[in-house]
Short mmCIF file of C-alpha atoms in Angstrom, two decimals:
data_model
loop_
_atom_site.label_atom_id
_atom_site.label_comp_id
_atom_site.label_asym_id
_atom_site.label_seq_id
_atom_site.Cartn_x
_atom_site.Cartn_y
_atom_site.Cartn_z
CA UNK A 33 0.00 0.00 0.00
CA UNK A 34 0.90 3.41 -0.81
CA UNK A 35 0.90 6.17 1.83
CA UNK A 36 -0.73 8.56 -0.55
CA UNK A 37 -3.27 6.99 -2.52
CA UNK A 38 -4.25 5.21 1.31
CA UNK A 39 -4.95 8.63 2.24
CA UNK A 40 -6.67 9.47 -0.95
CA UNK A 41 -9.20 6.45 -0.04
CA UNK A 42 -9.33 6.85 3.58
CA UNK A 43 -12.71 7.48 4.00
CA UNK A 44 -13.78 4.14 2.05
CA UNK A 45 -11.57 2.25 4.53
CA UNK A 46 -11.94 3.54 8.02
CA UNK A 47 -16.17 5.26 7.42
CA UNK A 48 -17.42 2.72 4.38
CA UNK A 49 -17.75 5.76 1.72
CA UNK A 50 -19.24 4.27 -1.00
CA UNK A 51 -21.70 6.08 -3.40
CA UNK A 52 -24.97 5.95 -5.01
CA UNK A 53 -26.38 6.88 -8.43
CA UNK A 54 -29.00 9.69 -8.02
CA UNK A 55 -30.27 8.06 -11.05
CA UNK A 56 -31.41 4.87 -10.06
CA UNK A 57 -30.30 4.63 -6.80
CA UNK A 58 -28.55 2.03 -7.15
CA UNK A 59 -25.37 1.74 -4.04
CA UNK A 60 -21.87 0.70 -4.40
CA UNK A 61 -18.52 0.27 -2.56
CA UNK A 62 -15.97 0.49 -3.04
CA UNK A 63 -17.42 3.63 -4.76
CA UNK A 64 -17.58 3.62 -8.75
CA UNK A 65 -17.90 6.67 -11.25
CA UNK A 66 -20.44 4.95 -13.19
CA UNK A 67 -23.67 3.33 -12.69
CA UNK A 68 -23.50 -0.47 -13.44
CA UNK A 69 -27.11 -0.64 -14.08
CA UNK A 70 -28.28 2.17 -15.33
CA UNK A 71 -24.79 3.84 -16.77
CA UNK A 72 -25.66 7.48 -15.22
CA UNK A 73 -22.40 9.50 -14.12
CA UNK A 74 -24.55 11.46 -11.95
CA UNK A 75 -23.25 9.68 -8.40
CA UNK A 76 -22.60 10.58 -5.25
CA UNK A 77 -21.15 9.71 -2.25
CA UNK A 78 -22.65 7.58 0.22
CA UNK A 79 -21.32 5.92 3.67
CA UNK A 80 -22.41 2.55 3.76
CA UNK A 81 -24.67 0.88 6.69
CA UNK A 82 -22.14 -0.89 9.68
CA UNK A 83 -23.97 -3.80 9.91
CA UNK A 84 -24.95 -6.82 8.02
CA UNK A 85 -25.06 -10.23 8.00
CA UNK A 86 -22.25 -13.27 7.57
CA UNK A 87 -22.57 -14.95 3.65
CA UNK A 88 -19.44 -16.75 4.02
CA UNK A 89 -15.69 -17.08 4.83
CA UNK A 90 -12.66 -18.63 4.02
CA UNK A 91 -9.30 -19.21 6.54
CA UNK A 92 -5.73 -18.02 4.78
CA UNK A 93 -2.49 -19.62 6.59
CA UNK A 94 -0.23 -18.86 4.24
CA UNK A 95 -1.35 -14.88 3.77
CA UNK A 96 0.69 -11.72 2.31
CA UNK A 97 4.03 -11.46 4.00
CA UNK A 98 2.39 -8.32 5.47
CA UNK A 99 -0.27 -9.78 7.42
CA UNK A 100 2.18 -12.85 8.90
CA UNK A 101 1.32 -11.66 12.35
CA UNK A 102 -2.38 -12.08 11.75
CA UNK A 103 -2.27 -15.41 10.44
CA UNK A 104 -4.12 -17.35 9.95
CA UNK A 105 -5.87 -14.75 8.11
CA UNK A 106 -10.40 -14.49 8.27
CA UNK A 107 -12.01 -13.34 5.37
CA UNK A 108 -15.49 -12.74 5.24
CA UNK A 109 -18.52 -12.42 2.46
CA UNK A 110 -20.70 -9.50 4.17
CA UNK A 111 -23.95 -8.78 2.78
CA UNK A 112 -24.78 -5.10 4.58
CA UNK A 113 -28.26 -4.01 4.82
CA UNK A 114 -28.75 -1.98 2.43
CA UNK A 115 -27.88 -5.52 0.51
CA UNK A 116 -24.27 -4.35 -0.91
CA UNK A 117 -21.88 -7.40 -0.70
CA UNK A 118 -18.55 -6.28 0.19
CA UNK A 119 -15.10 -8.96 0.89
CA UNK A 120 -13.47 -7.87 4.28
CA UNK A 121 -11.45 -9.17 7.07
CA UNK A 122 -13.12 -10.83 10.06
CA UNK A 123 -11.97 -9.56 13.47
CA UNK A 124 -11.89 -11.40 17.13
CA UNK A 125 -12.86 -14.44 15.30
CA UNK A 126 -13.86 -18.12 16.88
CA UNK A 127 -14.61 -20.14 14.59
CA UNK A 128 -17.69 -21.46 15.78
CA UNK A 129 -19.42 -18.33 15.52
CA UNK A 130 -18.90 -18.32 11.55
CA UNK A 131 -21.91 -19.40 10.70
CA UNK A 132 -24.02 -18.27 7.60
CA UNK A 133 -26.55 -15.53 8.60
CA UNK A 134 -24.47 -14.39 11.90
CA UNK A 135 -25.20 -10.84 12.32
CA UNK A 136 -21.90 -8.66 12.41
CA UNK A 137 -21.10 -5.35 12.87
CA UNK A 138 -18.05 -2.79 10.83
CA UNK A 139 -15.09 -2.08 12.79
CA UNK A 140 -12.03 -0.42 12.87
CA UNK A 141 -8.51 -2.48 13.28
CA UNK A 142 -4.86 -2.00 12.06
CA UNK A 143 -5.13 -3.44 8.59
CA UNK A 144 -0.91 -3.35 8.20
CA UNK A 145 2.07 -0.66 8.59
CA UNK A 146 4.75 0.46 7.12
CA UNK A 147 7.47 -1.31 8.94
CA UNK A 148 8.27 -0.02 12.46
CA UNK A 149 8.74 3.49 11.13
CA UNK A 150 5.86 3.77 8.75
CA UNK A 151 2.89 4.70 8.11
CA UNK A 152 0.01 2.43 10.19
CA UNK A 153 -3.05 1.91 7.91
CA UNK A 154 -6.27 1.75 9.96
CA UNK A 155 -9.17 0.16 8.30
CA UNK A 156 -12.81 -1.69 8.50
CA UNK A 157 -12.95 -5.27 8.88
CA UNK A 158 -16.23 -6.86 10.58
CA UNK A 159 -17.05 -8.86 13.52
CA UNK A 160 -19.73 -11.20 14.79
CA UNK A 161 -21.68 -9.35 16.74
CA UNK A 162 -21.05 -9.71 20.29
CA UNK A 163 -25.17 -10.44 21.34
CA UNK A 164 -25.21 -13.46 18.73
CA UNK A 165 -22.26 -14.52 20.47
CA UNK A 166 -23.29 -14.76 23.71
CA UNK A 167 -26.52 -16.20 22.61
CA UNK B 240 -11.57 23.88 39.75
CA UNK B 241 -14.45 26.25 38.94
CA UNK B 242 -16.55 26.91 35.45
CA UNK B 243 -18.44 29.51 33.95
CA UNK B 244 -21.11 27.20 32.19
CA UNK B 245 -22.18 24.10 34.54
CA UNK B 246 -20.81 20.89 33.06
CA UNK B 247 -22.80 17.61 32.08
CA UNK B 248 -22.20 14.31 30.63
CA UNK B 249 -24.17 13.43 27.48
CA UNK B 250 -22.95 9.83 26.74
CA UNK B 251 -20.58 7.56 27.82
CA UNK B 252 -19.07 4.15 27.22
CA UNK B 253 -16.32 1.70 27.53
CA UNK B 254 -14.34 -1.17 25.27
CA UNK B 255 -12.71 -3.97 26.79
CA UNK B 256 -11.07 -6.34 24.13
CA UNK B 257 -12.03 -9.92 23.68
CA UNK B 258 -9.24 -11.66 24.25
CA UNK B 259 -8.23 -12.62 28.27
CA UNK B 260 -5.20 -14.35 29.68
CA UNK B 261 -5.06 -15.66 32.88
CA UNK B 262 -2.37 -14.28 35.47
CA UNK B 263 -1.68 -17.96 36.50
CA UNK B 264 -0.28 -18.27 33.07
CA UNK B 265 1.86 -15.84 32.79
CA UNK B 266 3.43 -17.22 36.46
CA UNK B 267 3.62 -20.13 35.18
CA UNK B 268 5.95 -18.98 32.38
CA UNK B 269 8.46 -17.09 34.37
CA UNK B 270 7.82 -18.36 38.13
CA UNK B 271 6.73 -21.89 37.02
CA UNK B 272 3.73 -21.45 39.35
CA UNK B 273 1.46 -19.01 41.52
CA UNK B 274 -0.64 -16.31 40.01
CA UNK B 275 -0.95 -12.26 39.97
CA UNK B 276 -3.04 -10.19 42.14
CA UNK B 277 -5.55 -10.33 39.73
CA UNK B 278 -7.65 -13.78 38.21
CA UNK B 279 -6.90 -12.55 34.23
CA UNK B 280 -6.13 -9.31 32.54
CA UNK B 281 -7.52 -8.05 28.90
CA UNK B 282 -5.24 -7.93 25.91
CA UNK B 283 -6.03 -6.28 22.72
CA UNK B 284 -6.25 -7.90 19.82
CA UNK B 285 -3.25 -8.11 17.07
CA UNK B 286 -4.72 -5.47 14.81
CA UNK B 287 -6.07 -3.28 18.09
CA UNK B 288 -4.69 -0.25 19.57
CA UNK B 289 -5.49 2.78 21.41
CA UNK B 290 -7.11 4.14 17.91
CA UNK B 291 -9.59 1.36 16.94
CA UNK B 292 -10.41 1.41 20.71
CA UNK B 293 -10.86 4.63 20.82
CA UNK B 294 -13.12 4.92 17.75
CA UNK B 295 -15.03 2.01 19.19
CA UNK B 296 -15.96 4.05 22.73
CA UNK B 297 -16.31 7.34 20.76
CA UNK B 298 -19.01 6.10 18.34
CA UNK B 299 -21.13 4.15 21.26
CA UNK B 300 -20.75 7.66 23.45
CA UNK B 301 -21.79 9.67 20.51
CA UNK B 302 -25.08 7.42 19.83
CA UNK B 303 -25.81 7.69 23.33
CA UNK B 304 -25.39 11.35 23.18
CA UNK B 305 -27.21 11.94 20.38
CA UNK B 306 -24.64 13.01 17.70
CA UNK B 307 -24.26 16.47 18.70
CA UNK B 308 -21.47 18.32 17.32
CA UNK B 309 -17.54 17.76 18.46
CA UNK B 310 -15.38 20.69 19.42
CA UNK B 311 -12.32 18.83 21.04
CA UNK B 312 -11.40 15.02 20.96
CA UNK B 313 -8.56 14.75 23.90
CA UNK B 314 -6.91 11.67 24.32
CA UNK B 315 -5.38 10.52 27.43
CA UNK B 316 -2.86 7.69 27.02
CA UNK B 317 0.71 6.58 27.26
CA UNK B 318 0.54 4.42 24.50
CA UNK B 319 -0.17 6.21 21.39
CA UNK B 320 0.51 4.09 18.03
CA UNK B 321 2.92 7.64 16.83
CA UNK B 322 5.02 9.08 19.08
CA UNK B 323 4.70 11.99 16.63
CA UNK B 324 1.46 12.17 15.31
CA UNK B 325 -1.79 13.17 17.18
CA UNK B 326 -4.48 10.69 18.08
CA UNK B 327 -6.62 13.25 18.13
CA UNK B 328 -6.37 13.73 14.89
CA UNK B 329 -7.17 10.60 13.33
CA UNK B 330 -10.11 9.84 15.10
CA UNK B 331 -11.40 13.69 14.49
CA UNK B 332 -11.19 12.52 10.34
CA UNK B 333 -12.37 8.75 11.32
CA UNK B 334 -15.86 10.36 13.46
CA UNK B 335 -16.05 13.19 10.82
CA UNK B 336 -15.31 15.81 13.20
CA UNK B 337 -12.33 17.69 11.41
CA UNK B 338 -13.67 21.36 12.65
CA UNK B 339 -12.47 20.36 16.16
CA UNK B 340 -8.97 20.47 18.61
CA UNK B 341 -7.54 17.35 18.43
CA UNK B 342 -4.66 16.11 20.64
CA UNK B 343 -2.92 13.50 23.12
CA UNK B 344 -2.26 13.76 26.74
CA UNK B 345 0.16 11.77 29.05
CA UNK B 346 0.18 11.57 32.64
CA UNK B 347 0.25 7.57 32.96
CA UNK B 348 -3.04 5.95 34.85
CA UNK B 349 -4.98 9.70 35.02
CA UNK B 350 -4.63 10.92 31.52
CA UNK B 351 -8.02 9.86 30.50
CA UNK B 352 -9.19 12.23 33.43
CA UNK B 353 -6.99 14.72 32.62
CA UNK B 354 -8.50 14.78 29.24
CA UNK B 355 -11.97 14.98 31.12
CA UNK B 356 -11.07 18.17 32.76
CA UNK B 357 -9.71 19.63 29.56
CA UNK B 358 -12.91 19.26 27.81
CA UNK B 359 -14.86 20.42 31.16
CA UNK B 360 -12.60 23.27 31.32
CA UNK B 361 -13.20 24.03 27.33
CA UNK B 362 -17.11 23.67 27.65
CA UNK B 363 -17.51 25.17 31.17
CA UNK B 364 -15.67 28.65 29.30
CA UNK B 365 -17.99 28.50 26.30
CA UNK B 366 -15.42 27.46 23.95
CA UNK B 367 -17.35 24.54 22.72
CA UNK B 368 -20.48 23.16 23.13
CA UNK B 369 -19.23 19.74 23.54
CA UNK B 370 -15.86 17.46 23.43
CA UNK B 371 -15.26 14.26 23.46
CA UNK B 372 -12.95 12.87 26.64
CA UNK B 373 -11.17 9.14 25.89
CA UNK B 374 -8.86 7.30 28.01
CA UNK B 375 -7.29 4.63 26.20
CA UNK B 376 -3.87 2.14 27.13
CA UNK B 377 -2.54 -1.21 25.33
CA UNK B 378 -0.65 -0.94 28.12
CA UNK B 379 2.90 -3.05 28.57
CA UNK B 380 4.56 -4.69 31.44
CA UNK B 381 8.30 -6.21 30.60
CA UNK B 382 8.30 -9.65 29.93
CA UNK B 383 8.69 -11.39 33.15
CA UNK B 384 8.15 -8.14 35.45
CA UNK B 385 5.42 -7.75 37.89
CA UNK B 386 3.65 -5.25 36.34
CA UNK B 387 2.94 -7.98 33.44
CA UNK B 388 -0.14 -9.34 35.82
CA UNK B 389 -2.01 -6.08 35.61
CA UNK B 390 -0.97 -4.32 32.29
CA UNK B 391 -3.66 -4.40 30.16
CA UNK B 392 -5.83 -2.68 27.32
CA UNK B 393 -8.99 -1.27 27.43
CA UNK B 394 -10.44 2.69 26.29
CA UNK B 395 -13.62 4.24 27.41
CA UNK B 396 -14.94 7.94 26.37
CA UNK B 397 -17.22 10.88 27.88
CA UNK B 398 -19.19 13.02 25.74
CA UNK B 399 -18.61 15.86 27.67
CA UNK B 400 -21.16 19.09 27.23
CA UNK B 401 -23.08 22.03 29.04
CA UNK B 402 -25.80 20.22 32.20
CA UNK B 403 -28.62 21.82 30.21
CA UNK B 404 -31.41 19.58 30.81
CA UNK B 405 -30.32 16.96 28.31
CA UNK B 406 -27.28 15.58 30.34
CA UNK B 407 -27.47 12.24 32.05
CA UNK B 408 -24.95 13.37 34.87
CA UNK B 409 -23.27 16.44 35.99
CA UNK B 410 -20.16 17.36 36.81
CA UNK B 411 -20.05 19.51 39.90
CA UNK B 412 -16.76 19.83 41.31
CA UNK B 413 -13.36 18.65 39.94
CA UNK B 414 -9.79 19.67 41.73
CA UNK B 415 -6.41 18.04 41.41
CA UNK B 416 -2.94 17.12 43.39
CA UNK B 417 0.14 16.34 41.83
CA UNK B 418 3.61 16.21 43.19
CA UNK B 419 6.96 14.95 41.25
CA UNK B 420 7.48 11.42 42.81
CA UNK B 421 9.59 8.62 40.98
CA UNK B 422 6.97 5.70 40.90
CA UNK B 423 6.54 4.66 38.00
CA UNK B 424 8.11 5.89 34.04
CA UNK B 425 9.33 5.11 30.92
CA UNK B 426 11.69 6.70 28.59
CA UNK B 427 12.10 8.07 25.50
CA UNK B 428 12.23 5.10 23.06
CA UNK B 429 11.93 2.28 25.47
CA UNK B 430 8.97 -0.43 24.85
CA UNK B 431 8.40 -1.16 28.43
CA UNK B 432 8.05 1.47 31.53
CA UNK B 433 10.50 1.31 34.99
CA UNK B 434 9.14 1.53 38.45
CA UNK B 435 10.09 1.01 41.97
CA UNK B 436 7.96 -1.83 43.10
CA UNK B 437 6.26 -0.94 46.72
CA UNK B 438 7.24 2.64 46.30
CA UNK B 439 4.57 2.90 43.59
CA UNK B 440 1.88 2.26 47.17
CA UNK B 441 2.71 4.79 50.15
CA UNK B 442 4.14 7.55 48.55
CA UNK B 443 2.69 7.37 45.30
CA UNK B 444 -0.98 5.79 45.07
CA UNK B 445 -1.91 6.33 48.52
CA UNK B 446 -0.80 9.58 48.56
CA UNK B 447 -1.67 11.82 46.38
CA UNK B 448 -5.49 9.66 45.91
CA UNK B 449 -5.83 10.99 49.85
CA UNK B 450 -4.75 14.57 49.24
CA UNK B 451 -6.80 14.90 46.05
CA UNK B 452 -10.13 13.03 47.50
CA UNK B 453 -9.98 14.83 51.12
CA UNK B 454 -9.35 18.10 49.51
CA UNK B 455 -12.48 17.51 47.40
CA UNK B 456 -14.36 16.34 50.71
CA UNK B 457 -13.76 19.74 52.46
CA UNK B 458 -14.27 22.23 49.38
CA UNK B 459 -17.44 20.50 48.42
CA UNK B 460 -18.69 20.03 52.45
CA UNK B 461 -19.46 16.23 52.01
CA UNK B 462 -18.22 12.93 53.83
CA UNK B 463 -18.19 10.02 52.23
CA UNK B 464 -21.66 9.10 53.52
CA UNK B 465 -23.06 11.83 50.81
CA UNK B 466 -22.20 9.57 48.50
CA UNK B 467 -23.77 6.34 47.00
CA UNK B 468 -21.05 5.34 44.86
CA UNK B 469 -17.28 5.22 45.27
CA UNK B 470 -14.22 5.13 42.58
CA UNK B 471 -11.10 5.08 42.94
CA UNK B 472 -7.70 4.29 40.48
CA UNK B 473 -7.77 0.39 40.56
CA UNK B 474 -3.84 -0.83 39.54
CA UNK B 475 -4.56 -3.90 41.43
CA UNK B 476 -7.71 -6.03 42.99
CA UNK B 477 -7.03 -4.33 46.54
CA UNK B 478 -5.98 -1.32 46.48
CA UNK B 479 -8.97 0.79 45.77
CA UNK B 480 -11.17 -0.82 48.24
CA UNK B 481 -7.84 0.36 50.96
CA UNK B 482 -8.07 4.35 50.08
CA UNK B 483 -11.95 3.92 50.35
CA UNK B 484 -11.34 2.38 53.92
CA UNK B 485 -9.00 5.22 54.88
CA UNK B 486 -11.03 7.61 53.19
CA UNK B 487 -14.16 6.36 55.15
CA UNK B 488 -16.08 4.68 52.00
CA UNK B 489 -17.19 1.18 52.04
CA UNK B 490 -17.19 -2.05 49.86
CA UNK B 491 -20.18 -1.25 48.74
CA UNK B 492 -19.52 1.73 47.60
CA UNK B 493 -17.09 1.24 45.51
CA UNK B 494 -17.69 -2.78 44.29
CA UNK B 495 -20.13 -1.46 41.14
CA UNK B 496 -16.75 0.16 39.44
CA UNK B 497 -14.79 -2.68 40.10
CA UNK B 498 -12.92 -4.22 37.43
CA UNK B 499 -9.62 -5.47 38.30
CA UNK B 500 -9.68 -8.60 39.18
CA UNK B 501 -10.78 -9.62 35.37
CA UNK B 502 -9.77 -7.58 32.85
CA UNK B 503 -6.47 -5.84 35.06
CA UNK B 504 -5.12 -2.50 34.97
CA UNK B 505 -6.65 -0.41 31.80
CA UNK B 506 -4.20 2.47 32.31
CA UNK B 507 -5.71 5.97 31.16
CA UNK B 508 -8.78 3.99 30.83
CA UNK B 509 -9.28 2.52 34.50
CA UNK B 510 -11.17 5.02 35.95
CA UNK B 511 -13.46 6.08 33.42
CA UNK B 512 -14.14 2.59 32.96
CA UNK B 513 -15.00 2.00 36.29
CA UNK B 514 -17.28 4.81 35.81
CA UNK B 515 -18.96 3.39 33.13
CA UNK B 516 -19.76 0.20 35.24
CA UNK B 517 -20.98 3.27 38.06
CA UNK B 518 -23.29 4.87 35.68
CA UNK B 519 -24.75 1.57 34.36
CA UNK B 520 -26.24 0.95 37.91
CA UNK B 521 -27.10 4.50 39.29
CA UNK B 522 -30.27 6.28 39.68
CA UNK B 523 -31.23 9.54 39.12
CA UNK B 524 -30.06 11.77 42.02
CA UNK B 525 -27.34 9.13 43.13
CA UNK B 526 -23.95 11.10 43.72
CA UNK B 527 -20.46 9.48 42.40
CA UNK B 528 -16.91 10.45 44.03
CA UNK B 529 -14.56 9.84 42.00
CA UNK B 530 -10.37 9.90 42.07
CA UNK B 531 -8.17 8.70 39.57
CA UNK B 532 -4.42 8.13 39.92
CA UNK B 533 -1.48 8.59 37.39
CA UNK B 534 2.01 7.48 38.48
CA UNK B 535 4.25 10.34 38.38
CA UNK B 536 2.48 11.48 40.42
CA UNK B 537 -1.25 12.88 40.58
CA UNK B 538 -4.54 12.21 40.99
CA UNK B 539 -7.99 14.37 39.87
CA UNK B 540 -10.99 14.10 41.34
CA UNK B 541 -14.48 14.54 40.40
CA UNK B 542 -17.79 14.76 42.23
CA UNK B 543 -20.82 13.98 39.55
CA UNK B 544 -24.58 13.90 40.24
CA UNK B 545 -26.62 11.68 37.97
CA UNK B 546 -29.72 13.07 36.43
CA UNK B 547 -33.14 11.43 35.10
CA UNK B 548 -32.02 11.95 31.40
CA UNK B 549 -29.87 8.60 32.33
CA UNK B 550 -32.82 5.93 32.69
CA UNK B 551 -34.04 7.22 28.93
CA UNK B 552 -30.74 7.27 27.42
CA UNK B 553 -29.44 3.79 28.81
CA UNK B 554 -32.30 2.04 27.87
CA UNK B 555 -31.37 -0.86 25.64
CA UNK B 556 -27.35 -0.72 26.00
CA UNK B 557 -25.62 -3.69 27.42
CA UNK B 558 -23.94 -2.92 30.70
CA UNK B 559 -20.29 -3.41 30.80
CA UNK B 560 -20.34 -6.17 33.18
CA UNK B 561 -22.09 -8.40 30.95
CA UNK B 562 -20.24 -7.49 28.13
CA UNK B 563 -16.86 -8.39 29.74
CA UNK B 564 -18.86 -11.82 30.15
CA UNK B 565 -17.78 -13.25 26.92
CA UNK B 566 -14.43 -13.63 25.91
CA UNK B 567 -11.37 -15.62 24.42
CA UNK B 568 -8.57 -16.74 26.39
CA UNK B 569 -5.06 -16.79 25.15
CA UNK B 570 -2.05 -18.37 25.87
CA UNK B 571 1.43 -16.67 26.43
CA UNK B 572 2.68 -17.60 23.27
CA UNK B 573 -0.08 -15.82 21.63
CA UNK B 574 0.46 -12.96 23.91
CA UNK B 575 3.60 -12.74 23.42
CA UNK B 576 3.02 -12.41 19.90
CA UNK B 577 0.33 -9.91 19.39
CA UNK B 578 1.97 -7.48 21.98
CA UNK B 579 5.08 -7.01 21.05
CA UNK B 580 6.90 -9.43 23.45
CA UNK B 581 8.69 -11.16 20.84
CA UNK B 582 10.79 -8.49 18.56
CA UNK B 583 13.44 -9.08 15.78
#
């Protein structure tokens, strides 16, 4: 990742900025310039809903140098509910909690740094939320 | 301390992390046995720090408050992810609150209630209408040292405005008492703080929590029996329930902010924390003395009166204590991993 175009995009990653075609009113993220369904350019921007619900997931052991700390590696299909599927990172995860439908919630973690004298980029992954899991 | 403008709380809230180890377990890597003063401490997460804590406690505070608009996000903590770069400042662009003051504050254990009195001081003289207060610590112990039992990570934030009806508590009297005594410090570009063992009790803890709390005690014209609830800096399982005794409080008083014994020292965070678990159980009308402690040495305390607003704007929230219900526990390996023990 790139210091400048992280900062460019930092709203996307740390508030869910996405955006939604006046047009047809249609949402996206990550954002997009034109409509897929109706083609419009007239768009704007639009923070996506923090919750949604668990599609499904997948476990990487062998992730991106980067992320060796955090292996193994959680990564979720979220549908939100305004029904925009997004990829992310899952956060506190046990594994038994992964189930399809679990309710989860956006938050903010350390997504991966510079080396010890870089930049730290912040970002959104999601987690199961924490009154399914004590259910 | 006095203000122009009387001073009120309009949310609050508190994050512990989800991950626990047990104090047993860390004896039983470097005493091969025995435990800490405490049953477990609370350890963030590999991708946590006092940021994405922080953002977590400043978003549930905000909702509780009802979204009114930010003037100053202080941060009290002594372990900021830059040592150049403000806190403040990132979580002013993360809430969408960039037309605010943004900035950091150290002063060890109390620098969450240091940034309390900031934001009381910048509301009660009409410079903003309301400010955000966090105390937030991944806190470190060295590998092996005592302080390992208790050092742990947690954040919890006041939204901090003008008592004007829509408050759920007031703040009516805040003072502080600080002295230079060697407790407890670390310096410049060290990973893990220095202290000297008992020294950190008498002349430190005790202290400076007694000077600060009887001072309050005679300017406000109370005894501890005006008070229904009690809180004091908890660093270990026992020590805020001794002040209290000295002090003339009881068990009772102060057992609904206790937190110790399961989740460990949360630094800059301890005693608004325990204040969260306060305001979770009081009543309108219920009075709450409260003294932090930061090693170095100071303390601040704070005499709040809750209001009614506080039944209507708790309703539905999960109290702390059940919250710190569920979690994960680690082992020291994994510990030592995510915090840093282990470095190339």
């Amino acid at each position: 990742m790139i210091p400048i175009s992280y900062w460019r995009n930092r709203r996307s990653y740390t508030a869910l900025m996405g955006s939604r075609c006046r047009a047809c009113g249609a949402e996206y993220f990550p954002p997009v310039r034109v409509c897929r369904k109706c083609k419009s350019r007239d768009i704007e921007p639009r923070e996506m809903p923090r919750k949604g619900t668990l599609i499904t997931y997948t476990k990487l052991t062998e992730p991106a140098e980067e992320f060796g700390k955090q292996t193994p590696v959680y990564l979720g299909l979220i549908e939100l509910s305004n029904g925009v599927k997004l990829v992310s990172t899952l956060a506190d995860v046990s594994e038994s909690e992964l189930n399809e439908g679990a309710p989860v919630s956006m938050v903010i973690r350390r997504w991966t740094e510079e080396g010890p004298t870089g930049i730290i980029y912040y970002g959104y992954k999601f987690k199961v939320d924490a009154a399914y899991s004590m259910s | 301390m006095k203000s122009i403008n009387p001073i009120g709380i309009h949310g609050y809230a508190a994050y512990v992390p989800s991950f626990r180890i047990r104090t047993s377990e860390i004896a039983r890597v470097w005493k091969g046995g025995g435990a800490g003063p405490n049953e477990s401490k609370a350890v963030a997460c590999f991708d946590e720090d006092v940021v994405t804590m922080s953002v977590e406690v400043a978003r549930e505070a905000l909702g509780m408050a009802g979204g009114p608009p930010i003037g100053a996000i202080y941060v009290g903590t002594e372990s900021k992810p830059y040592a150049v770069k403000s806190t403040g400042s990132i979580l002013s662009d993360m809430l969408g609150f960039n037309r605010s003051l943004g900035a950091d504050l150290e002063f060890a254990c109390k620098a969450g209630t240091e940034a309390m009195q900031v934001v009381s001081g910048l509301v009660g003289s009409g410079m903003i209408d309301y400010g955000l207060a966090i105390g937030a610590d991944t806190a470190q112990g060295a590998p092996g040292d005592e302080l390992e039992h208790t050092a742990a990570s947690g954040a919890a934030a006041l939204v901090i405005g003008r008592a004007d009806g829509n408050d759920i508590a007031e703040i009516k009297y805040s003072t502080s008492y600080i002295s230079d005594t060697p407790d407890f410090w670390r310096r410049q570009t060290q990973h893990f703080p220095s202290h000297l063992g008992r020294f950190t009790g008498e002349p430190a803890y005790f202290d400076h929590t007694i000077q600060s709390s009887k001072r309050a005690l005679s300017d406000t014209g109370t005894t501890p029996k005006d008070y229904r609830f009690a809180i004091f800096h908890q660093p270990n399982p026992r020590f805020p329930f001794d002040v209290g005794k000295r002090l003339g409080f009881s068990q009772e008083q102060i057992m609904p902010g206790a937190v110790n014994n399961l989740i460990g020292n949360t630094y800059a965070a301890g005693a608004m924390m325990a204040l969260s678990c306060t305001l979770d159980e009081a009543n309108p009308g219920d009075r709450i003395f409260m003294t932090s402690f930061g090693s170095g040495a100071g303390s601040d305390t704070f005499v709040i009166e809750v209001k009614d607003r506080i039944l209507k704007r708790r309703l539905g929230s999960v109290r702390l204590k059940e919250r710190m219900k569920k979690f994960m526990l680690i082992d020291y390996g994994i510990y030592a991993k995510w915090r840093g023990k282990i470095r190339e």
